[in-house]
Amino acid sequence: MANATVSMSEELFQIIETLEKPEVQHSLQRLLERLPSIEQTLESAEIVVDFGKSVLADEKTVDRYEQFVSSYDVGSETITAIVQLMEKLPKLVQTIHQLENIIDFVAAVLQDKQTTDNTMNNLKGYVDPYVEKGKTGLDFLKMIQQRAEEKPQQLNVFSIIKWLKDPSVQKSLNYVQATLDILKEKNR
């Protein structure tokens, strides 16, 4: 009996030593603070278990479930597909998180007036030279159209021969000839 008392004393001493450690005290304190939520979780689990028991005890519900399950052809291909899908779920979740981050970023950028204004100004800097060239080209075409309508000329063979001597006409005709040569080569 004395031996049993010494053994109990040693165990009690070890328990007291363990309880005196700060990390154990901190853990116990956290556990005590969380006891109400743990109790609620246990009660919720009991409710779910009781509901499951009552559902399994109801023959009509079990029959409907069996009919529902038997109406689907769950073969090895379906099970394999489900397993493959489950294997890919972590990657899918990661991809969805990345998409959410991108969507959040784009939404934040679109809501930030200063950023959208800066972006539009930068784009305008790239686009404006092309718009100006287009306007210049349209003005040039309008001038040509206006002059052709104001001064209609009688064209004859001699005026065409005179044009052919002009260097700008020669250059333009060279472009036309090169275009025709390339088109002929491509059609072969």
Tab-separated table of C-alpha atoms in Angstrom:
chain	number	residue	atom	x	y	z
A	1	MET	CA	0.000	0.000	0.000
A	2	ALA	CA	2.878	2.353	0.754
A	3	ASN	CA	4.192	1.617	-2.696
A	4	ALA	CA	0.842	2.627	-4.240
A	5	THR	CA	0.816	5.882	-2.249
A	6	VAL	CA	4.311	6.795	-3.447
A	7	SER	CA	3.328	6.029	-7.042
A	8	MET	CA	0.228	8.251	-6.757
A	9	SER	CA	2.317	11.022	-5.196
A	10	GLU	CA	4.765	10.897	-8.069
A	11	GLU	CA	1.930	11.034	-10.604
A	12	LEU	CA	0.349	13.955	-8.744
A	13	PHE	CA	3.696	15.728	-8.624
A	14	GLN	CA	4.142	15.230	-12.415
A	15	ILE	CA	0.643	16.578	-13.048
A	16	ILE	CA	1.352	19.662	-10.911
A	17	GLU	CA	4.671	20.222	-12.718
A	18	THR	CA	2.888	19.999	-16.065
A	19	LEU	CA	0.165	22.423	-14.938
A	20	GLU	CA	2.768	24.961	-13.817
A	21	LYS	CA	4.199	25.291	-17.336
A	22	PRO	CA	3.121	28.603	-18.935
A	23	GLU	CA	2.242	27.060	-22.314
A	24	VAL	CA	-0.005	24.483	-20.603
A	25	GLN	CA	-1.693	27.202	-18.548
A	26	HIS	CA	-2.214	29.275	-21.676
A	27	SER	CA	-3.682	26.272	-23.547
A	28	LEU	CA	-5.996	25.457	-20.651
A	29	GLN	CA	-7.147	29.049	-20.469
A	30	ARG	CA	-7.929	29.066	-24.219
A	31	LEU	CA	-9.736	25.752	-23.885
A	32	LEU	CA	-11.862	27.099	-21.041
A	33	GLU	CA	-12.704	30.229	-23.032
A	34	ARG	CA	-13.784	28.124	-26.012
A	35	LEU	CA	-15.876	25.663	-24.008
A	36	PRO	CA	-19.211	27.380	-24.817
A	37	SER	CA	-18.580	27.205	-28.561
A	38	ILE	CA	-17.362	23.607	-28.261
A	39	GLU	CA	-20.549	22.770	-26.383
A	40	GLN	CA	-22.665	24.381	-29.119
A	41	THR	CA	-20.770	22.425	-31.769
A	42	LEU	CA	-21.372	19.173	-29.912
A	43	GLU	CA	-25.063	19.986	-29.542
A	44	SER	CA	-25.273	20.730	-33.281
A	45	ALA	CA	-23.553	17.433	-34.036
A	46	GLU	CA	-26.021	15.612	-31.772
A	47	ILE	CA	-28.915	17.247	-33.624
A	48	VAL	CA	-27.468	16.166	-36.985
A	49	VAL	CA	-26.927	12.599	-35.727
A	50	ASP	CA	-30.478	12.460	-34.340
A	51	PHE	CA	-31.824	13.750	-37.654
A	52	GLY	CA	-29.799	11.128	-39.537
A	53	LYS	CA	-31.108	8.372	-37.284
A	54	SER	CA	-34.701	9.495	-37.778
A	55	VAL	CA	-34.252	9.709	-41.561
A	56	LEU	CA	-32.758	6.215	-41.683
A	57	ALA	CA	-35.598	4.912	-39.515
A	58	ASP	CA	-38.225	6.280	-41.951
A	59	GLU	CA	-38.847	3.562	-44.546
A	60	LYS	CA	-40.478	5.907	-47.086
A	61	THR	CA	-37.433	8.170	-47.111
A	62	VAL	CA	-35.054	5.240	-47.466
A	63	ASP	CA	-37.162	3.828	-50.346
A	64	ARG	CA	-37.156	7.205	-52.155
A	65	TYR	CA	-33.406	7.491	-51.711
A	66	GLU	CA	-32.858	3.983	-53.084
A	67	GLN	CA	-35.068	4.759	-56.105
A	68	PHE	CA	-33.223	8.015	-56.660
A	69	VAL	CA	-29.807	6.354	-56.499
A	70	SER	CA	-30.824	3.382	-58.617
A	71	SER	CA	-32.090	5.704	-61.387
A	72	TYR	CA	-28.513	6.833	-62.068
A	73	ASP	CA	-25.995	4.669	-63.835
A	74	VAL	CA	-22.978	5.026	-61.600
A	75	GLY	CA	-20.436	2.868	-63.355
A	76	SER	CA	-16.702	2.651	-63.165
A	77	GLU	CA	-16.317	5.504	-65.680
A	78	THR	CA	-18.364	7.824	-63.474
A	79	ILE	CA	-16.431	6.859	-60.364
A	80	THR	CA	-13.129	7.326	-62.212
A	81	ALA	CA	-14.252	10.752	-63.400
A	82	ILE	CA	-15.271	11.734	-59.861
A	83	VAL	CA	-11.904	10.617	-58.492
A	84	GLN	CA	-10.056	12.524	-61.216
A	85	LEU	CA	-12.124	15.604	-60.502
A	86	MET	CA	-11.402	15.335	-56.793
A	87	GLU	CA	-7.686	15.034	-57.545
A	88	LYS	CA	-7.861	18.259	-59.542
A	89	LEU	CA	-9.888	20.194	-56.967
A	90	PRO	CA	-6.838	21.751	-55.244
A	91	LYS	CA	-5.601	23.091	-58.567
A	92	LEU	CA	-9.103	24.295	-59.477
A	93	VAL	CA	-9.420	26.067	-56.140
A	94	GLN	CA	-6.029	27.711	-56.660
A	95	THR	CA	-7.060	28.831	-60.150
A	96	ILE	CA	-10.352	30.200	-58.837
A	97	HIS	CA	-8.475	32.149	-56.145
A	98	GLN	CA	-6.201	33.614	-58.816
A	99	LEU	CA	-9.211	34.566	-60.935
A	100	GLU	CA	-10.842	36.189	-57.915
A	101	ASN	CA	-7.661	38.190	-57.307
A	102	ILE	CA	-7.576	39.297	-60.938
A	103	ILE	CA	-11.259	40.259	-60.860
A	104	ASP	CA	-10.778	42.173	-57.613
A	105	PHE	CA	-7.760	43.973	-59.099
A	106	VAL	CA	-9.593	44.897	-62.305
A	107	ALA	CA	-12.621	46.079	-60.310
A	108	ALA	CA	-10.374	48.204	-58.096
A	109	VAL	CA	-8.626	49.681	-61.137
A	110	LEU	CA	-11.915	50.444	-62.861
A	111	GLN	CA	-13.276	52.105	-59.733
A	112	ASP	CA	-10.158	54.260	-59.336
A	113	LYS	CA	-10.788	57.357	-61.468
A	114	GLN	CA	-7.157	58.475	-61.390
A	115	THR	CA	-5.912	55.130	-62.726
A	116	THR	CA	-8.504	55.020	-65.508
A	117	ASP	CA	-7.705	58.624	-66.456
A	118	ASN	CA	-3.972	57.838	-66.599
A	119	THR	CA	-4.628	54.740	-68.703
A	120	MET	CA	-6.833	56.678	-71.114
A	121	ASN	CA	-4.222	59.448	-71.400
A	122	ASN	CA	-1.488	56.876	-72.136
A	123	LEU	CA	-3.643	55.197	-74.773
A	124	LYS	CA	-4.477	58.573	-76.242
A	125	GLY	CA	-0.746	59.273	-76.598
A	126	TYR	CA	-0.377	56.117	-78.709
A	127	VAL	CA	-3.557	56.557	-80.739
A	128	ASP	CA	-3.422	60.305	-81.448
A	129	PRO	CA	-0.574	60.151	-84.031
A	130	TYR	CA	-2.511	57.557	-86.044
A	131	VAL	CA	-5.699	59.604	-85.810
A	132	GLU	CA	-3.795	62.676	-87.023
A	133	LYS	CA	-2.341	60.712	-89.966
A	134	GLY	CA	-5.834	59.504	-90.814
A	135	LYS	CA	-7.206	63.046	-90.683
A	136	THR	CA	-4.343	64.274	-92.876
A	137	GLY	CA	-5.065	61.513	-95.391
A	138	LEU	CA	-8.780	62.358	-95.429
A	139	ASP	CA	-7.998	66.056	-95.914
A	140	PHE	CA	-5.704	65.146	-98.810
A	141	LEU	CA	-8.415	63.035	-100.445
A	142	LYS	CA	-10.975	65.829	-99.996
A	143	MET	CA	-8.587	68.322	-101.631
A	144	ILE	CA	-8.112	65.966	-104.584
A	145	GLN	CA	-11.861	65.448	-104.930
A	146	GLN	CA	-12.548	69.191	-104.707
A	147	ARG	CA	-9.909	70.096	-107.313
A	148	ALA	CA	-11.083	67.370	-109.681
A	149	GLU	CA	-14.648	68.655	-109.436
A	150	GLU	CA	-13.650	72.355	-109.791
A	151	LYS	CA	-11.438	71.982	-112.849
A	152	PRO	CA	-12.627	69.160	-115.039
A	153	GLN	CA	-10.009	68.665	-117.764
A	154	GLN	CA	-10.230	67.162	-121.159
A	155	LEU	CA	-7.913	64.188	-121.136
A	156	ASN	CA	-6.117	63.054	-124.244
A	157	VAL	CA	-3.216	60.818	-125.119
A	158	PHE	CA	-0.721	63.699	-125.036
A	159	SER	CA	-1.623	64.703	-121.468
A	160	ILE	CA	-1.246	61.087	-120.375
A	161	ILE	CA	2.197	60.872	-122.021
A	162	LYS	CA	3.145	64.105	-120.291
A	163	TRP	CA	2.064	62.592	-116.931
A	164	LEU	CA	4.172	59.516	-117.521
A	165	LYS	CA	7.298	61.698	-117.529
A	166	ASP	CA	6.493	63.044	-114.024
A	167	PRO	CA	8.731	61.301	-111.360
A	168	SER	CA	5.884	60.915	-108.856
A	169	VAL	CA	3.742	59.154	-111.489
A	170	GLN	CA	6.715	56.945	-112.388
A	171	LYS	CA	7.151	55.983	-108.728
A	172	SER	CA	3.433	55.232	-108.338
A	173	LEU	CA	3.451	53.110	-111.494
A	174	ASN	CA	6.457	51.185	-110.134
A	175	TYR	CA	4.389	50.341	-107.011
A	176	VAL	CA	1.475	49.242	-109.181
A	177	GLN	CA	3.774	47.056	-111.322
A	178	ALA	CA	5.399	45.485	-108.216
A	179	THR	CA	1.939	44.751	-106.781
A	180	LEU	CA	0.831	43.091	-110.019
A	181	ASP	CA	4.035	40.996	-110.142
A	182	ILE	CA	3.587	39.778	-106.573
A	183	LEU	CA	-0.075	38.927	-107.161
A	184	LYS	CA	0.895	36.992	-110.306
A	185	GLU	CA	3.556	35.025	-108.344
A	186	LYS	CA	1.119	34.162	-105.571
A	187	ASN	CA	-1.510	32.896	-108.015
A	188	ARG	CA	0.876	30.381	-109.557
